[in-house]
Coordinates of C-alpha atoms in Angstrom, one line a residue:
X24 CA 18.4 8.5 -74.2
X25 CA 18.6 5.6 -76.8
X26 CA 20.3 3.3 -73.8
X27 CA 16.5 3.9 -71.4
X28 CA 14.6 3.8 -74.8
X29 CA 16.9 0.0 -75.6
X30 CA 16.0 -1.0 -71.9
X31 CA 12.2 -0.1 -71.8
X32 CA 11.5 -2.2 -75.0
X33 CA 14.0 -5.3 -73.8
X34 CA 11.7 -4.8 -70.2
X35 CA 8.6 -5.1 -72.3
X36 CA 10.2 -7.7 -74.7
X37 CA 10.9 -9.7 -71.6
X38 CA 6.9 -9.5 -70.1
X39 CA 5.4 -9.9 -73.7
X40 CA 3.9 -6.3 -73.3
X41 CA 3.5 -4.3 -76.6
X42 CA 5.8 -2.2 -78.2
X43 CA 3.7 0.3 -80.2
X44 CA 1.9 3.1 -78.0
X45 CA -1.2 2.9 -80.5
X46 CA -1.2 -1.2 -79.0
X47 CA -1.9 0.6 -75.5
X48 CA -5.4 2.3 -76.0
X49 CA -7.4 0.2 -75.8
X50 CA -6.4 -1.4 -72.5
X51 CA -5.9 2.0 -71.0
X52 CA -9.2 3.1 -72.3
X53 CA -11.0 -0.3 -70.6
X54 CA -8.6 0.4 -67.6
X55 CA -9.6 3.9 -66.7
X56 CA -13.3 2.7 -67.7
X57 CA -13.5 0.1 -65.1
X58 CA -12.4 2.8 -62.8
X59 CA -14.9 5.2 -63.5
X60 CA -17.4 2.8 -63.1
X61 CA -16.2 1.3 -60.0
X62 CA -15.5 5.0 -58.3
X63 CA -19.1 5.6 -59.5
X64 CA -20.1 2.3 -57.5
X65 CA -18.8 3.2 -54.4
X66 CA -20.3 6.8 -55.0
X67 CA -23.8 5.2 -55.3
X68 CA -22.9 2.9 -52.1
X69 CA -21.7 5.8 -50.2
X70 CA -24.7 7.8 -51.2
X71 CA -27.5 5.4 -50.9
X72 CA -26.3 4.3 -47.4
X73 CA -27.5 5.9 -44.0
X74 CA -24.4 4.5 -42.7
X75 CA -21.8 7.2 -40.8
X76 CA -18.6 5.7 -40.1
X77 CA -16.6 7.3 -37.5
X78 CA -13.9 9.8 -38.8
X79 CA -10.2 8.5 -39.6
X80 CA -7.4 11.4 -38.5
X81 CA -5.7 12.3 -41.8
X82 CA -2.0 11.2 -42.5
X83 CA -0.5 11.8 -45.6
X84 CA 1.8 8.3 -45.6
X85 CA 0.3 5.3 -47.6
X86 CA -0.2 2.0 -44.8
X87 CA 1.8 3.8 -42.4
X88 CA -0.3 6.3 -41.7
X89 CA -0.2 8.3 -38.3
X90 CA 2.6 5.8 -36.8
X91 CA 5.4 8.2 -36.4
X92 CA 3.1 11.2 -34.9
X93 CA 1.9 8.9 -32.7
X94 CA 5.2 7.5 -31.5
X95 CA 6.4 10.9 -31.0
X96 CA 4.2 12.3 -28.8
X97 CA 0.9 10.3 -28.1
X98 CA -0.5 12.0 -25.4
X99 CA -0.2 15.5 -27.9
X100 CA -1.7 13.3 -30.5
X101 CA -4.9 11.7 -28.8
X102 CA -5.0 15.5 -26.9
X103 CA -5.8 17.0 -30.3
X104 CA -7.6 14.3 -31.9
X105 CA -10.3 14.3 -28.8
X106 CA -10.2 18.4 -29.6
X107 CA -11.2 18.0 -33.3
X108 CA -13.6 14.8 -33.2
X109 CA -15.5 16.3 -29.7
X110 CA -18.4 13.4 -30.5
X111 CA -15.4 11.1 -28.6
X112 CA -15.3 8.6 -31.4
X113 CA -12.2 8.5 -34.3
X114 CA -10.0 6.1 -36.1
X115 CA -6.6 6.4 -36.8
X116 CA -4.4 4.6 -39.4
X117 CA -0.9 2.7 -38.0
X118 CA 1.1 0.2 -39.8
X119 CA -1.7 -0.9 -42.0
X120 CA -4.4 -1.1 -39.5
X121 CA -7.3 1.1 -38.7
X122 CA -8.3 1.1 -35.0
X123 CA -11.3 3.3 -33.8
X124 CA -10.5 4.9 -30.4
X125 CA -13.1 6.2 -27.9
X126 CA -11.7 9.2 -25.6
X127 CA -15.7 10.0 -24.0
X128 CA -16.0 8.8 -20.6
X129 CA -19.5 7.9 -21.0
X130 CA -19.1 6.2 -24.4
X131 CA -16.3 4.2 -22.9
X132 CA -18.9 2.9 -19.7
X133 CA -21.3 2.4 -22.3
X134 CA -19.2 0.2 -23.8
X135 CA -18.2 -1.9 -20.4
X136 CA -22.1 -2.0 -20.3
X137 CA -22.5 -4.5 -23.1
X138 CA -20.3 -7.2 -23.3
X139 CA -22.0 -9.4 -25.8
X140 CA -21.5 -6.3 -28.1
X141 CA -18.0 -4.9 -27.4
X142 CA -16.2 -8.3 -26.0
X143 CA -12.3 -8.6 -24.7
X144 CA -12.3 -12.4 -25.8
X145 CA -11.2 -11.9 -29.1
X146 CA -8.6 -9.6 -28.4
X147 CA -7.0 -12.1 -26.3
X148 CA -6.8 -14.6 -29.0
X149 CA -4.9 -11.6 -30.8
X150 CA -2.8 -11.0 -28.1
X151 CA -2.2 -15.0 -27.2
X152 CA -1.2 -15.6 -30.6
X153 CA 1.2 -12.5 -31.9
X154 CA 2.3 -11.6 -28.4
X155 CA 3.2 -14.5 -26.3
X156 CA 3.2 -17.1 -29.3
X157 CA 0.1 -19.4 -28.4
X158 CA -0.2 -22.1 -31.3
X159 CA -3.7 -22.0 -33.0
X160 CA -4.1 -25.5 -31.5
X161 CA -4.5 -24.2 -28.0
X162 CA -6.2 -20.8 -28.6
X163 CA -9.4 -22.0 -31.3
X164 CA -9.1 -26.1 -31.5
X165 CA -9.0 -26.4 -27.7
X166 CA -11.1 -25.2 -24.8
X167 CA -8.5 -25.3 -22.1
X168 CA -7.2 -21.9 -22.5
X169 CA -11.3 -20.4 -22.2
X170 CA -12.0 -23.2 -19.7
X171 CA -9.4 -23.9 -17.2
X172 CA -6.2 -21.7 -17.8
X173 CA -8.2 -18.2 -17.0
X174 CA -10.6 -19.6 -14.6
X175 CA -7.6 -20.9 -12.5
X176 CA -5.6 -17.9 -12.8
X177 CA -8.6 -15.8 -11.5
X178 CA -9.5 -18.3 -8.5
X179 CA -6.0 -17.8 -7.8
X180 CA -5.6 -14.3 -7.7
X181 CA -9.0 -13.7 -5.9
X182 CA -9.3 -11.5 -2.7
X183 CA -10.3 -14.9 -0.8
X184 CA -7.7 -17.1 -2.3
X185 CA -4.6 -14.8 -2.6
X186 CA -2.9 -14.4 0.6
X187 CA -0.9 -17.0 0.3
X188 CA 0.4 -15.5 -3.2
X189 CA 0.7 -11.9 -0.5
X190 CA 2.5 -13.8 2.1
X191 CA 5.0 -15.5 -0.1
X192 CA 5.4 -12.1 -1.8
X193 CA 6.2 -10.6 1.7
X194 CA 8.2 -13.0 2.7
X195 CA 10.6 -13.0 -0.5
X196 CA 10.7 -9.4 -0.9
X197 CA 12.1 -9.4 2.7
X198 CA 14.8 -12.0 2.2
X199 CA 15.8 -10.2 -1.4
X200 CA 16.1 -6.9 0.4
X201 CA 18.0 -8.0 3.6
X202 CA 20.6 -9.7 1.0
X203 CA 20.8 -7.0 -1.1
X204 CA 24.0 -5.6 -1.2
X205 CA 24.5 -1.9 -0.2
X206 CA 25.9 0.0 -3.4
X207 CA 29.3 2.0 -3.0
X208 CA 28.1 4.4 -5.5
X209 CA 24.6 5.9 -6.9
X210 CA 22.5 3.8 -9.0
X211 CA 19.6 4.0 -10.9
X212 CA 16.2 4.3 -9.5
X213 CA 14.6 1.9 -12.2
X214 CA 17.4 -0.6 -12.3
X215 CA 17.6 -0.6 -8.2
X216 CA 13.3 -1.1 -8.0
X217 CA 13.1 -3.5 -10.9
X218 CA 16.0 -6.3 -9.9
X219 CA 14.4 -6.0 -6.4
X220 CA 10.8 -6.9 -7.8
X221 CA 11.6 -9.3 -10.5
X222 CA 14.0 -11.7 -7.5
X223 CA 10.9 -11.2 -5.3
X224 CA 8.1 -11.6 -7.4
X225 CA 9.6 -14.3 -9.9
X226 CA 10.4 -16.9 -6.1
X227 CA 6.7 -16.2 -5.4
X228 CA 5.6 -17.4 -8.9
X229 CA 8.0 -19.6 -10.3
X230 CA 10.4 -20.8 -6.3
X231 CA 14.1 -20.4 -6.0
X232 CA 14.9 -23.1 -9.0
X233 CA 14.4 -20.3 -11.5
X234 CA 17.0 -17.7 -11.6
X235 CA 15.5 -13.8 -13.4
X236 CA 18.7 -13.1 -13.4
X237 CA 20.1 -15.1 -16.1
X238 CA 17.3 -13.7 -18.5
X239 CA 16.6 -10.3 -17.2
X240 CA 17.8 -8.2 -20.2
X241 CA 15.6 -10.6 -22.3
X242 CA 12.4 -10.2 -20.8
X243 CA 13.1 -6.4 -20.4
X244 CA 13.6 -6.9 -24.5
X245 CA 10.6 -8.8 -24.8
X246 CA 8.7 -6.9 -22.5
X247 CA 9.3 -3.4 -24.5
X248 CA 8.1 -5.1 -27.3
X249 CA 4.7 -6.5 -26.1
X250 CA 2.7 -3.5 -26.5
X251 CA 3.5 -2.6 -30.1
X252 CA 2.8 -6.2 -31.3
X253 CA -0.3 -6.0 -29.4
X254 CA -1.8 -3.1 -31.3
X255 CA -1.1 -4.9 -34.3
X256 CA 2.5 -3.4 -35.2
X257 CA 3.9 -6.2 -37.9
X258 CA 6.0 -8.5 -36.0
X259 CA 8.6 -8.6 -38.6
X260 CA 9.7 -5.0 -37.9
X261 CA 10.1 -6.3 -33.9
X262 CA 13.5 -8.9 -34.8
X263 CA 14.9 -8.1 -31.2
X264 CA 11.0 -8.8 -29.5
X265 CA 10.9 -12.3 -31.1
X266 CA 14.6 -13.2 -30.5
X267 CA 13.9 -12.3 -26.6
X268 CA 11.0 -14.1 -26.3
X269 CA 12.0 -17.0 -27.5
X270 CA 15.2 -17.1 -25.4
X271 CA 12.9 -16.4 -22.3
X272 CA 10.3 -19.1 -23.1
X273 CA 13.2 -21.6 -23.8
X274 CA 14.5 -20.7 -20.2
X275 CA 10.7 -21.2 -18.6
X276 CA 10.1 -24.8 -20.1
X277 CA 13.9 -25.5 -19.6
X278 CA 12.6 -24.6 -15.2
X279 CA 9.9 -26.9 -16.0
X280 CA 12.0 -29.9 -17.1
X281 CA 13.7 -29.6 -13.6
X282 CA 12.7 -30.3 -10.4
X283 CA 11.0 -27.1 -9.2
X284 CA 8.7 -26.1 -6.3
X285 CA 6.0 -23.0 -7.8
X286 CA 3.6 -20.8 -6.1
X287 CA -0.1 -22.1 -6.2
X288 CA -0.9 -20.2 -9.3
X289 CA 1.8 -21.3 -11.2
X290 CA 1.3 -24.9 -9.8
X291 CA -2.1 -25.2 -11.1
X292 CA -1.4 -23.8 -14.4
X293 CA 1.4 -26.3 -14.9
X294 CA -1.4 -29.1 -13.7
X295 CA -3.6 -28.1 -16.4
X296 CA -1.3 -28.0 -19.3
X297 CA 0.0 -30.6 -18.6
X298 CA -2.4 -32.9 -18.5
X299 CA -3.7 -31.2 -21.8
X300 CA -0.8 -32.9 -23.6
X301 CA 0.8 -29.2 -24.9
X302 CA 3.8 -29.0 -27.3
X303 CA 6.9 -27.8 -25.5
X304 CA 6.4 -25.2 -27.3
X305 CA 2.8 -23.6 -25.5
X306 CA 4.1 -25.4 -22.2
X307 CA 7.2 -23.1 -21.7
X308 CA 4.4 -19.9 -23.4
X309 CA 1.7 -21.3 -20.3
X310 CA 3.9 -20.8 -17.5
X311 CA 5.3 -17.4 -19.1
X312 CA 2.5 -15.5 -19.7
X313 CA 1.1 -15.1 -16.1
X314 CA 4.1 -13.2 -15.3
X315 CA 3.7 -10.8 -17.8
X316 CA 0.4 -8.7 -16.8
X317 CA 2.3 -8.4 -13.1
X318 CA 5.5 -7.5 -13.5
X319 CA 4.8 -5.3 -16.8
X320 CA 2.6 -2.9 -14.8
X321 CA 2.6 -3.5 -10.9
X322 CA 6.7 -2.6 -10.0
X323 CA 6.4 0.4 -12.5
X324 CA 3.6 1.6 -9.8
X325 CA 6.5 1.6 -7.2
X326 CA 8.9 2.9 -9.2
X327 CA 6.8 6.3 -10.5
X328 CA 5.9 6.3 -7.3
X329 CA 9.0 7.1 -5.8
X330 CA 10.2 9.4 -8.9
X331 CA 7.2 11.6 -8.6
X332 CA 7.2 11.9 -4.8
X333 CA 11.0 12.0 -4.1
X334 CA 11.0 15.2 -6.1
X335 CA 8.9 17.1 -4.1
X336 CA 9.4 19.6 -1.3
X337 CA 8.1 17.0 1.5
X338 CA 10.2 14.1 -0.2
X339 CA 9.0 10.8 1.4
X340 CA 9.0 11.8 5.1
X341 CA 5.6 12.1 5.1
X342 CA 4.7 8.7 3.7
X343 CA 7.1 6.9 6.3
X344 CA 6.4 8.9 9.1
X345 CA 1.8 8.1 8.5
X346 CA 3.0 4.2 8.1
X347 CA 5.3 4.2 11.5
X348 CA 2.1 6.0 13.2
X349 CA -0.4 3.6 11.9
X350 CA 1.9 0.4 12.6
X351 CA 2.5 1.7 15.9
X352 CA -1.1 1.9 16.8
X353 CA -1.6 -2.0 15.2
X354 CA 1.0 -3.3 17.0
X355 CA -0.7 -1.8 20.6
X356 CA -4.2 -3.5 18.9
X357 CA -2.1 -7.2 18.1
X358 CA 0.0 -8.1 20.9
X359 CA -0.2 -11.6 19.7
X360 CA 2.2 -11.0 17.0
X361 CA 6.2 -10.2 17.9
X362 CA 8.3 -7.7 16.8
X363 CA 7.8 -4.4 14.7
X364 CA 4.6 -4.3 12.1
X365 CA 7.0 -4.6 9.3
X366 CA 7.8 -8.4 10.3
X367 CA 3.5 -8.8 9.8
X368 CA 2.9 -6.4 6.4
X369 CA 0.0 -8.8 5.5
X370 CA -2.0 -9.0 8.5
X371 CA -1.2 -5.2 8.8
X372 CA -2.6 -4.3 5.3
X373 CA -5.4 -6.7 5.7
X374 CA -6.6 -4.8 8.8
X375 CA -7.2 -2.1 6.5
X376 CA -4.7 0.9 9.0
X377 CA -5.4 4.3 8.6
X378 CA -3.0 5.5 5.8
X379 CA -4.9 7.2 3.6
X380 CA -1.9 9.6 2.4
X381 CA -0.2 6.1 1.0
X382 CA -3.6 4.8 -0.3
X383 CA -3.7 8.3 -2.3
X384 CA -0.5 8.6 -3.5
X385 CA -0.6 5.3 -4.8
X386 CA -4.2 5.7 -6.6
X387 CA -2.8 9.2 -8.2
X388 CA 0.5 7.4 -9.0
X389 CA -1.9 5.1 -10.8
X390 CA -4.1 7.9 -12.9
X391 CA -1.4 10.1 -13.7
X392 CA 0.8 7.0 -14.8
X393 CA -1.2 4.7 -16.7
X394 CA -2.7 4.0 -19.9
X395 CA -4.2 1.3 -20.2
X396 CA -6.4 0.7 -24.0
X397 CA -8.9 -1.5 -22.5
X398 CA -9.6 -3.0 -26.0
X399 CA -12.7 -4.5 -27.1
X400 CA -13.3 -6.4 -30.4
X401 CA -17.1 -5.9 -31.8
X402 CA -19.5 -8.4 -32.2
X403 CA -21.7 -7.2 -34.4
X404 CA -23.0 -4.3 -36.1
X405 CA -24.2 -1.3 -34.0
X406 CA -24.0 2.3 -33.0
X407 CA -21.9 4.5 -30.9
X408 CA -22.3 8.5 -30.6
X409 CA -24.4 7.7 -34.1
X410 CA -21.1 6.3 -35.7
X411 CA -22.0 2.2 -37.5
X412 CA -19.2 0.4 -35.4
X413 CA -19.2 -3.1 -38.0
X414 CA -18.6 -6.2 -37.0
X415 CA -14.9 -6.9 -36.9
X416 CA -13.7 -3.3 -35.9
X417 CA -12.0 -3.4 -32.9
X418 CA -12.3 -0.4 -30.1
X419 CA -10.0 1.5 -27.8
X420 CA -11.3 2.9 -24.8
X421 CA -8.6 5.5 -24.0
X422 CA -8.6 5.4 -20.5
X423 CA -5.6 7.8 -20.2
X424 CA -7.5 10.9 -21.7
X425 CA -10.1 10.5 -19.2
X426 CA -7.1 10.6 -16.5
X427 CA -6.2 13.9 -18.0
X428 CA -9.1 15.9 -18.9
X429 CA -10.3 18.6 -17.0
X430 CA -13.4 18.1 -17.0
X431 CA -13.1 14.8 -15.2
X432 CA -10.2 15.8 -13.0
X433 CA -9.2 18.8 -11.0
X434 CA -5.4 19.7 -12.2
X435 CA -5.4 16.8 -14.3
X436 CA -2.1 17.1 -15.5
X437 CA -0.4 17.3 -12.3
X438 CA 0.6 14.8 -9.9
X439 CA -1.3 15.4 -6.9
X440 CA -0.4 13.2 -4.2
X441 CA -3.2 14.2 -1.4
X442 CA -5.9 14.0 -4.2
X443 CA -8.0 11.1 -2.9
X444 CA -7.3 11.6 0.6
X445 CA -11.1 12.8 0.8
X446 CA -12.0 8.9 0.0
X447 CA -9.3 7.5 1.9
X448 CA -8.0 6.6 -1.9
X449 CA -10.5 4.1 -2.5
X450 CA -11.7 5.3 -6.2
X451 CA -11.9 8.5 -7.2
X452 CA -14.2 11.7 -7.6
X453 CA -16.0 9.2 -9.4
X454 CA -15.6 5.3 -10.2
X455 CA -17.0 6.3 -13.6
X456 CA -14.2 8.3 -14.3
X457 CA -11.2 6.5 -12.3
X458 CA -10.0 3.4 -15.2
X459 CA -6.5 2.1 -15.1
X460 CA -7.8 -1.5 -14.3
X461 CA -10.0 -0.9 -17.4
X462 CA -13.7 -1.5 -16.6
X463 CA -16.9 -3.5 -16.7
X464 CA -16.7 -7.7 -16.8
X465 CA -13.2 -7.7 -17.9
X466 CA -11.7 -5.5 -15.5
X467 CA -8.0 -6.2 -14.2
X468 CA -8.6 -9.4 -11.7
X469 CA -5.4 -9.0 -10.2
X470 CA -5.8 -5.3 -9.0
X471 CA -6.4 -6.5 -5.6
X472 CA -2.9 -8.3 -5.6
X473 CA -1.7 -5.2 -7.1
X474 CA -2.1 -3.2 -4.5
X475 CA -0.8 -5.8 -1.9
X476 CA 2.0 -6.1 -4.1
X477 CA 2.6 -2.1 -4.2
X478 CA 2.1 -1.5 -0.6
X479 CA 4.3 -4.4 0.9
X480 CA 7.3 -3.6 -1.4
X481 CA 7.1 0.3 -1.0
X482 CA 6.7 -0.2 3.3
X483 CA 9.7 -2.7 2.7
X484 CA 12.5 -0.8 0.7
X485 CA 11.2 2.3 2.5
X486 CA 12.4 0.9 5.8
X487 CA 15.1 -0.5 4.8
X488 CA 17.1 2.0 2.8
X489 CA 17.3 5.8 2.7
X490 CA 17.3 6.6 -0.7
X491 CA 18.9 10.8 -2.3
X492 CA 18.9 11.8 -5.7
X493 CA 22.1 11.9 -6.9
X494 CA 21.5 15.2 -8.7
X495 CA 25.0 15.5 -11.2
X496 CA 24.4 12.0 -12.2
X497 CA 20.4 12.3 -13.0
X498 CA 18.4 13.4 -15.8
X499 CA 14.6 14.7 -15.9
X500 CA 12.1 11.7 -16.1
X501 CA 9.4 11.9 -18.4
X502 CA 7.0 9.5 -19.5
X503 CA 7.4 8.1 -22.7
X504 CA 5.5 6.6 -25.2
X505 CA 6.5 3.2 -24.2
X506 CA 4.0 1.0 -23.3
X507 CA 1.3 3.3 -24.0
X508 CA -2.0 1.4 -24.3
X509 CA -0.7 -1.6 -22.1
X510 CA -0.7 -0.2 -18.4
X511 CA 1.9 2.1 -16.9
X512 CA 4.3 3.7 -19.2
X513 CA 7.7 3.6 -19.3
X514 CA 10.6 6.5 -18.3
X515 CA 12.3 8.4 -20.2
X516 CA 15.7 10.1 -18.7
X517 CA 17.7 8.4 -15.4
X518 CA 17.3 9.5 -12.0
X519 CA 20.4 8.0 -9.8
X520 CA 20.1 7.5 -6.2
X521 CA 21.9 7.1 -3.4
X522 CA 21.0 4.0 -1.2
X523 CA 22.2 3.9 2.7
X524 CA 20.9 1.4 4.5
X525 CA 19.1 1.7 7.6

């Protein structure tokens, strides 16, 4: 006892504090003083204020708040949270931030409504800047990245401007699959769809000169990481994140110090920044970032597609056998073009062929799959289900529980392949309810590529390989938490096939 007595009076010795207890009243006295009177300030505020903030879900952890419940089972936790706050408005605490989620599907088209309220601008400076690692220079001193960056990238990727990005795609996913070697044993489904996608896809962005390969466990590092640094997870806790991206932006501007031949989009971007006079720094992020959005969200389409569907009674018979019928009957109505439909999967998808059981699946895929945030950061004071949203707060439209309510959708927790056969798949029971391209003016531009993309590699792999679950090898798959907020989520468990060619 005298050692901790010797130590707390060398301690206070040390920060000139006083020794004496009696030397302590007063301060203590004008300490708890200045708390009563500032508790009994923001009693009076609170009280004199017709201001109704939107509920925060308890957690019991100081800063960290409800960041492990959520991580552990986030569709259980939103589930419950849209259960006890039924006005469809509530924040929740994470890792020292406080975002305000809206799970009503008409608040959240409310919100689309009014984009000079609720805007999507300022959370892509967020995201430029802690995501892909935009300097400040490019995102607030210059208007480049507003003016010409996203304005190409959109012109690009329009329905009138893309096929030449779809043709290129076609082509490439063609070659990658005819030289794909067959595998002697079973592998996994993810590993099998994503190498195929990222050799395709990256030749159609980037041309041969740049080789996925030599970086593919680092963008797969980087890209596990983009969603939590996106809602605002501190980027010091995400060591493996930054080390990957860096590595994978080096190898981007390293392509770009080489002779290289890109696709149009990429082409134009390079143009642009370029001619801006960027560091090497946001030229290797420019030519990045494009690929992200794609590759983070569209192959994961294909791949839950095939998951979901290959475990059912009917397997993927059906799917095959409504695309040999419907490129049968376009290759009696286009005798101009040689050889099966398959060699054509463009001009045959442009022509818009009956295959509405493909068109579904892929559009249920897509609801029962996704969840996308669609964030939006608030411009100025206002109201919302008779909540004060302040300027500053940001919002997230939770697009997923729409997908899964009940009220909105039939069986909404099961994967029902023939559920927009009705519509041919185009939208839904509703477009109202039907979000995982998000909504209103900043709605996904490349959705229409998406389903291009989706379509042509599915019809390609399908004909090309016979794919069987390996059942001793595999393990249920579940959707995880990864990702959630930022598009399709990610698999939990491994399902191993076995691939004969055709």
């Amino acid at each position: 006892m005298d050692s901790v007595n010797a130590t707390i009076l060398r301690l206070l010795d040390e920060h000139g504090l006083p020794r004496a207890w009696a030397d302590w009243v007063v301060p203590t006295a004008a300490a708890s003083t200045a708390l009563a009177v500032g508790l009994s300030i923001v009693w009076h505020n609170s009280g004199s204020t017709n201001e109704r903030r939107p509920p925060i879900v308890p957690s019991w952890i100081p800063w960290w708040g409800s960041q492990w419940a959520v991580e552990r089972d986030p569709d259980a936790f939103f589930k419950a949270a849209k259960q006890q706050y039924p006005d469809g408005v509530f924040g929740v605490k994470t890792a020292g931030t406080t975002l305000y989620y809206v799970s009503s599907t008409s608040l959240i088209n409310q919100i689309y409504k009014q984009p000079k309220v609720y805007t999507m601008a300022v959370i892509q400076l967020s995201w430029g800047k802690n995501c892909f690692s935009w300097s400040d220079d490019v995102l607030r001193k210059s208007s480049t990245f507003r003016e010409e960056l996203l304005p190409s990238d959109h012109r690009n990727i329009a329905p009138k401007n893309m096929m030449p990005l779809v043709e290129s795609f076609a082509q490439n996913i063609s070659r990658v699959v005819k030289e794909h070697p067959t595998p002697t044993e079973s592998v996994s489904m993810e590993d099998f769809v994503m190498r195929l996608a990222h050799k395709a896809t990256s030749v159609t962005w980037y041309g041969p000169t740049l080789n996925i390969e030599e970086f593919y466990e680092d963008w797969k590092n980087f890209d596990e990481g983009v969603w939590k640094v996106a809602l605002m997870y501190p980027t010091r806790l995400c060591r493996r994140f930054l080390a990957s991206r860096a590595r994978v932006r080096q190898k981007i501007w390293e392509y770009m110090n080489k002779p290289h031949e890109p696709g149009q989009l990429i082409r134009d971007r390079e143009e642009i920044v370029r001619n801006a006079d960027f560091s090497d720094h946001d030229l290797g992020v420019s030519l990045m970032t494009p690929y992200w959005p794609l590759m983070a969200n569209v192959p994961w389409a294909s791949f839950w597609l095939l998951i979901l569907q290959i475990q059912r009674p009917e397997g993927l018979a059906p799917i095959i056998a409504e695309l040999d019928a419907a490129g049968e009957t376009w290759s009696a109505a286009h005798p101009e073009f040689s050889g099966p439909y398959t060699d054509h999967l463009p001009d045959f998808f442009q022509s818009q062929p009956s295959i509405p059981l493909l068109t579904s699946t892929i559009s249920e895929t897509l609801r029962f799959t996704s969840d996308s945030y669609s964030m939006r950061g608030v411009l100025e004071d206002t109201l919302l289900a008779g909540y004060t949203i302040k300027k500053g707060d940001t919002l997230v439209c939770l697009t997923r529980r729409v997908h899964r309510d009940e009220n909105e959708f039939e069986r909404a927790e099961e994967f029902v392949p023939t559920r927009f056969m009705g519509k041919d798949g185009k939208g839904t029971e509703s477009e109202y309810n039907y979000l995982p391209f998000g909504g209103g003016v900043s709605m996904c531009s490349g959705r229409f590529f998406a389903f291009y993309h989706i379509k042509i590699f599915l019809t390609t792999v399908l004909k090309n390989f016979k794919l069987e679950v390996d059942r001793v090898k595999s393990t249920p798959v579940v959707q995880s938490g990864v990702n959630r907020g930022f598009g399709l989520r990610r698999p939990k468990g491994q399902m191993y096939v076995k691939v004969t060619r055709i």
